[in-house]
PDB file of C-alpha atoms in Angstrom:
ATOM      1  CA  MET A   1       0.000   0.000   0.000  1.00 50.00           C
ATOM      2  CA  ALA A   2       1.211   3.383  -0.835  1.00 53.00           C
ATOM      3  CA  LEU A   3       1.304   6.337   1.288  1.00 54.00           C
ATOM      4  CA  PRO A   4      -1.043   9.062   0.193  1.00 59.00           C
ATOM      5  CA  ASN A   5       1.451  11.944   0.306  1.00 62.00           C
ATOM      6  CA  ARG A   6       4.178  10.164  -1.442  1.00 59.00           C
ATOM      7  CA  VAL A   7       4.787  10.032  -5.148  1.00 56.00           C
ATOM      8  CA  GLN A   8       6.138   6.910  -6.636  1.00 59.00           C
ATOM      9  CA  TYR A   9       9.254   7.469  -8.639  1.00 57.00           C
ATOM     10  CA  LEU A  10       9.403   4.304 -10.492  1.00 59.00           C
ATOM     11  CA  ASN A  11       9.657   4.681 -14.232  1.00 58.00           C
ATOM     12  CA  THR A  12       8.751   8.276 -14.919  1.00 61.00           C
ATOM     13  CA  VAL A  13      10.775   8.907 -18.113  1.00 59.00           C
ATOM     14  CA  ALA A  14       8.639   9.493 -21.204  1.00 60.00           C
ATOM     15  CA  ASN A  15       8.893   6.885 -23.884  1.00 59.00           C
ATOM     16  CA  PRO A  16      10.176   8.679 -27.021  1.00 60.00           C
ATOM     17  CA  GLU A  17       8.399   6.259 -29.337  1.00 65.00           C
ATOM     18  CA  ILE A  18       5.038   7.036 -27.837  1.00 63.00           C
ATOM     19  CA  THR A  19       5.513  10.800 -28.252  1.00 65.00           C
ATOM     20  CA  ARG A  20       6.811  10.285 -31.791  1.00 68.00           C
ATOM     21  CA  ASP A  21       3.792   8.159 -32.624  1.00 71.00           C
ATOM     22  CA  ASN A  22       1.500  10.726 -31.087  1.00 76.00           C
ATOM     23  CA  ARG A  23       3.158  13.490 -33.090  1.00 79.00           C
ATOM     24  CA  ARG A  24       2.973  11.423 -36.260  1.00 81.00           C
ATOM     25  CA  ALA A  25      -0.663  10.656 -35.621  1.00 83.00           C
ATOM     26  CA  GLN A  26      -1.378  14.330 -34.953  1.00 87.00           C
ATOM     27  CA  GLU A  27       0.486  15.399 -38.104  1.00 89.00           C
ATOM     28  CA  GLU A  28      -1.275  12.704 -40.105  1.00 90.00           C
ATOM     29  CA  GLU A  29      -4.597  13.888 -38.702  1.00 92.00           C
ATOM     30  CA  LYS A  30      -3.718  17.504 -39.616  1.00 93.00           C
ATOM     31  CA  ARG A  31      -2.759  16.463 -43.172  1.00 94.00           C
ATOM     32  CA  ARG A  32      -5.955  14.468 -43.527  1.00 94.00           C
ATOM     33  CA  LEU A  33      -8.029  17.387 -42.252  1.00 94.00           C
ATOM     34  CA  GLU A  34      -6.209  19.787 -44.608  1.00 95.00           C
ATOM     35  CA  ARG A  35      -6.821  17.449 -47.584  1.00 95.00           C
ATOM     36  CA  SER A  36     -10.439  17.142 -46.547  1.00 94.00           C
ATOM     37  CA  ARG A  37     -10.741  20.956 -46.390  1.00 94.00           C
ATOM     38  CA  GLN A  38      -9.090  21.284 -49.804  1.00 95.00           C
ATOM     39  CA  GLU A  39     -11.369  18.644 -51.331  1.00 95.00           C
ATOM     40  CA  PHE A  40     -14.386  20.314 -49.752  1.00 95.00           C
ATOM     41  CA  ALA A  41     -13.252  23.698 -51.134  1.00 95.00           C
ATOM     42  CA  LYS A  42     -12.757  22.159 -54.604  1.00 95.00           C
ATOM     43  CA  LYS A  43     -16.177  20.513 -54.508  1.00 95.00           C
ATOM     44  CA  THR A  44     -17.773  23.738 -53.308  1.00 95.00           C
ATOM     45  CA  ALA A  45     -16.016  25.753 -56.034  1.00 95.00           C
ATOM     46  CA  ALA A  46     -17.070  23.213 -58.675  1.00 95.00           C
ATOM     47  CA  ARG A  47     -20.665  23.303 -57.409  1.00 95.00           C
ATOM     48  CA  ASN A  48     -20.629  27.116 -57.420  1.00 95.00           C
ATOM     49  CA  ASN A  49     -19.202  27.116 -60.962  1.00 95.00           C
ATOM     50  CA  ARG A  50     -21.926  24.720 -62.101  1.00 95.00           C
ATOM     51  CA  MET A  51     -24.568  26.915 -60.483  1.00 95.00           C
ATOM     52  CA  LYS A  52     -23.124  30.053 -62.124  1.00 95.00           C
ATOM     53  CA  MET A  53     -22.938  28.287 -65.486  1.00 96.00           C
ATOM     54  CA  SER A  54     -26.520  27.045 -65.198  1.00 95.00           C
ATOM     55  CA  ALA A  55     -27.634  30.577 -64.278  1.00 95.00           C
ATOM     56  CA  VAL A  56     -25.777  32.022 -67.291  1.00 96.00           C
ATOM     57  CA  LEU A  57     -27.245  29.348 -69.596  1.00 96.00           C
ATOM     58  CA  THR A  58     -30.727  30.003 -68.228  1.00 96.00           C
ATOM     59  CA  ILE A  59     -30.344  33.737 -68.818  1.00 96.00           C
ATOM     60  CA  LEU A  60     -28.986  33.089 -72.309  1.00 96.00           C
ATOM     61  CA  PHE A  61     -31.881  30.742 -73.109  1.00 97.00           C
ATOM     62  CA  MET A  62     -34.418  33.255 -71.822  1.00 97.00           C
ATOM     63  CA  ALA A  63     -32.798  36.077 -73.838  1.00 96.00           C
ATOM     64  CA  THR A  64     -32.854  33.909 -76.969  1.00 96.00           C
ATOM     65  CA  ALA A  65     -36.492  32.973 -76.402  1.00 95.00           C
ATOM     66  CA  LEU A  66     -37.349  36.641 -75.828  1.00 96.00           C
ATOM     67  CA  PHE A  67     -35.544  37.688 -79.010  1.00 95.00           C
ATOM     68  CA  VAL A  68     -37.293  35.003 -81.072  1.00 94.00           C
ATOM     69  CA  THR A  69     -40.669  35.938 -79.598  1.00 95.00           C
ATOM     70  CA  ILE A  70     -40.195  39.644 -80.311  1.00 94.00           C
ATOM     71  CA  PHE A  71     -38.880  38.919 -83.809  1.00 94.00           C
ATOM     72  CA  ARG A  72     -41.834  36.672 -84.643  1.00 94.00           C
ATOM     73  CA  SER A  73     -44.282  39.216 -83.184  1.00 93.00           C
ATOM     74  CA  GLY A  74     -42.749  41.864 -85.428  1.00 93.00           C
ATOM     75  CA  MET A  75     -43.131  39.592 -88.448  1.00 93.00           C
ATOM     76  CA  ILE A  76     -46.781  38.942 -87.566  1.00 94.00           C
ATOM     77  CA  TYR A  77     -47.372  42.686 -87.141  1.00 94.00           C
ATOM     78  CA  ASN A  78     -45.848  43.366 -90.575  1.00 93.00           C
ATOM     79  CA  MET A  79     -47.941  40.613 -92.158  1.00 95.00           C
ATOM     80  CA  GLN A  80     -51.117  42.052 -90.592  1.00 95.00           C
ATOM     81  CA  LYS A  81     -50.185  45.506 -91.863  1.00 94.00           C
ATOM     82  CA  GLU A  82     -49.635  44.158 -95.387  1.00 95.00           C
ATOM     83  CA  TYR A  83     -52.942  42.274 -95.178  1.00 96.00           C
ATOM     84  CA  VAL A  84     -54.842  45.439 -94.215  1.00 96.00           C
ATOM     85  CA  GLU A  85     -53.123  47.379 -97.021  1.00 96.00           C
ATOM     86  CA  LEU A  86     -54.058  44.667 -99.533  1.00 95.00           C
ATOM     87  CA  GLN A  87     -57.662  44.733 -98.319  1.00 96.00           C
ATOM     88  CA  ASN A  88     -57.767  48.510 -98.775  1.00 95.00           C
ATOM     89  CA  GLU A  89     -56.287  48.215-102.267  1.00 96.00           C
ATOM     90  CA  THR A  90     -58.809  45.498-103.122  1.00 96.00           C
ATOM     91  CA  ARG A  91     -61.710  47.691-101.993  1.00 95.00           C
ATOM     92  CA  LEU A  92     -60.361  50.629-104.000  1.00 95.00           C
ATOM     93  CA  THR A  93     -59.881  48.431-107.080  1.00 95.00           C
ATOM     94  CA  LEU A  94     -63.451  47.099-106.789  1.00 94.00           C
ATOM     95  CA  LYS A  95     -64.805  50.665-106.584  1.00 94.00           C
ATOM     96  CA  ASN A  96     -62.751  51.670-109.629  1.00 94.00           C
ATOM     97  CA  ASN A  97     -63.949  48.552-111.456  1.00 94.00           C
ATOM     98  CA  GLU A  98     -67.601  49.403-110.771  1.00 93.00           C
ATOM     99  CA  ALA A  99     -67.021  52.961-112.001  1.00 91.00           C
ATOM    100  CA  LEU A 100     -65.327  51.668-115.161  1.00 91.00           C
ATOM    101  CA  GLN A 101     -68.169  49.220-115.809  1.00 90.00           C
ATOM    102  CA  ALA A 102     -70.643  52.093-115.575  1.00 87.00           C
ATOM    103  CA  GLU A 103     -68.497  54.073-118.039  1.00 85.00           C
ATOM    104  CA  ILE A 104     -68.375  51.078-120.408  1.00 84.00           C
ATOM    105  CA  ILE A 105     -72.141  50.756-120.303  1.00 83.00           C
ATOM    106  CA  LYS A 106     -72.496  54.481-121.042  1.00 77.00           C
ATOM    107  CA  ALA A 107     -69.924  54.363-123.832  1.00 74.00           C
ATOM    108  CA  SER A 108     -71.421  51.290-125.472  1.00 76.00           C
ATOM    109  CA  SER A 109     -74.817  52.864-126.048  1.00 78.00           C
ATOM    110  CA  ILE A 110     -75.241  53.929-129.664  1.00 78.00           C
ATOM    111  CA  GLY A 111     -77.024  57.139-128.772  1.00 79.00           C
ATOM    112  CA  GLU A 112     -74.044  58.265-126.686  1.00 78.00           C
ATOM    113  CA  ILE A 113     -71.632  57.438-129.507  1.00 77.00           C
ATOM    114  CA  ALA A 114     -73.757  59.403-131.979  1.00 78.00           C
ATOM    115  CA  GLU A 115     -73.911  62.400-129.664  1.00 81.00           C
ATOM    116  CA  LYS A 116     -70.160  62.424-129.182  1.00 81.00           C
ATOM    117  CA  SER A 117     -69.486  62.072-132.911  1.00 81.00           C
ATOM    118  CA  ILE A 118     -71.779  65.025-133.643  1.00 82.00           C
ATOM    119  CA  ALA A 119     -70.099  67.042-130.893  1.00 85.00           C
ATOM    120  CA  LEU A 120     -66.669  66.257-132.357  1.00 86.00           C
ATOM    121  CA  GLU A 121     -67.936  66.895-135.899  1.00 82.00           C
ATOM    122  CA  LEU A 122     -66.803  63.502-137.111  1.00 79.00           C
ATOM    123  CA  VAL A 123     -67.510  62.575-140.753  1.00 74.00           C
ATOM    124  CA  SER A 124     -68.539  59.111-141.758  1.00 74.00           C
ATOM    125  CA  VAL A 125     -66.225  57.512-144.306  1.00 74.00           C
ATOM    126  CA  GLY A 126     -67.608  56.011-147.473  1.00 75.00           C
ATOM    127  CA  GLN A 127     -66.252  53.572-150.064  1.00 78.00           C
ATOM    128  CA  GLU A 128     -65.000  56.336-152.338  1.00 78.00           C
ATOM    129  CA  SER A 129     -62.277  57.420-149.889  1.00 76.00           C
ATOM    130  CA  ALA A 130     -60.906  53.871-149.519  1.00 77.00           C
ATOM    131  CA  ILE A 131     -57.733  52.862-151.353  1.00 78.00           C
ATOM    132  CA  ALA A 132     -57.860  49.639-153.331  1.00 77.00           C
ATOM    133  CA  ALA A 133     -54.731  47.542-153.655  1.00 76.00           C
ATOM    134  CA  ASP A 134     -54.293  44.563-155.930  1.00 78.00           C
ATOM    135  CA  LEU A 135     -52.265  42.026-153.959  1.00 78.00           C
ATOM    136  CA  SER A 136     -51.772  39.671-156.919  1.00 80.00           C
ATOM    137  CA  ARG A 137     -49.174  41.961-158.466  1.00 79.00           C
ATOM    138  CA  ASN A 138     -46.006  43.447-156.988  1.00 75.00           C
ATOM    139  CA  ASN A 139     -46.941  46.810-155.465  1.00 70.00           C
ATOM    140  CA  PHE A 140     -43.494  47.515-154.077  1.00 72.00           C
ATOM    141  CA  MET A 141     -40.572  49.379-155.606  1.00 71.00           C
ATOM    142  CA  GLU A 142     -37.768  47.407-157.158  1.00 74.00           C
ATOM    143  CA  ASP A 143     -34.739  46.813-155.006  1.00 74.00           C
ATOM    144  CA  GLU A 144     -31.716  48.927-155.699  1.00 74.00           C
ATOM    145  CA  PRO A 145     -28.656  46.947-156.685  1.00 74.00           C
ATOM    146  CA  LEU A 146     -26.120  46.616-153.921  1.00 76.00           C
ATOM    147  CA  VAL A 147     -22.779  48.226-154.638  1.00 77.00           C
ATOM    148  CA  GLU A 148     -19.887  46.608-152.886  1.00 81.00           C
ATOM    149  CA  GLN A 149     -17.921  49.064-150.792  1.00 83.00           C
ATOM    150  CA  PRO A 150     -14.159  48.967-151.286  1.00 80.00           C
ATOM    151  CA  LYS A 151     -12.109  47.674-148.363  1.00 83.00           C
ATOM    152  CA  PHE A 152     -10.014  49.979-146.282  1.00 83.00           C
ATOM    153  CA  THR A 153      -6.766  48.499-147.577  1.00 82.00           C
ATOM    154  CA  ASP A 154      -7.949  48.990-151.174  1.00 80.00           C
ATOM    155  CA  LYS A 155      -8.676  52.642-150.446  1.00 81.00           C
ATOM    156  CA  VAL A 156      -5.252  53.126-148.900  1.00 80.00           C
ATOM    157  CA  PHE A 157      -3.454  51.442-151.805  1.00 76.00           C
ATOM    158  CA  SER A 158      -5.504  53.399-154.359  1.00 78.00           C
ATOM    159  CA  MET A 159      -4.457  56.611-152.673  1.00 77.00           C
ATOM    160  CA  LEU A 160      -0.839  55.516-152.879  1.00 77.00           C
ATOM    161  CA  ASN A 161      -1.320  54.390-156.468  1.00 70.00           C
ATOM    162  CA  LEU A 162      -0.083  50.962-155.672  1.00 57.00           C
ATOM    163  CA  ASN A 163      -2.023  48.352-157.528  1.00 52.00           C
ATOM    164  CA  PHE A 164      -0.920  45.116-155.937  1.00 52.00           C
ATOM    165  CA  PHE A 165      -4.296  43.422-155.892  1.00 53.00           C
ATOM    166  CA  ASN A 166      -5.615  44.460-159.343  1.00 49.00           C
TER     167      ASN A 166
END
């Protein structure tokens, strides 16, 4: 039995292998924790990058869809405008056509034609003012004979009085 106030001094020297193992274990634990932190940071950065990229792609998709929608709406607006213009032109053409038909009916009446011819002092043409042509004979003038034009070289040589080709 030991005395309560006494300290036993048996083997009180620290074992260097135990402290070395403890230090190694602590250093190994620190390295493992540091690697774990680095891996966690990499995973977090990769996740954040994926989230940013998905946000950018979503914004890009929405902008593209908006552009296409606005572009198509503009095309539809232009087509409607052209349609209304064509309808207006069609109505105007139909009104002009009706007016022209009324004018044709007026102009085709013989009484109207007679009145206009009297107003213009037109003279009716009879058979005596017609020209008769006999198509069985040749009513045209005779052709003039073609005279061959001298060539440029002939003109030059004739001016020089050189008669090589005669």
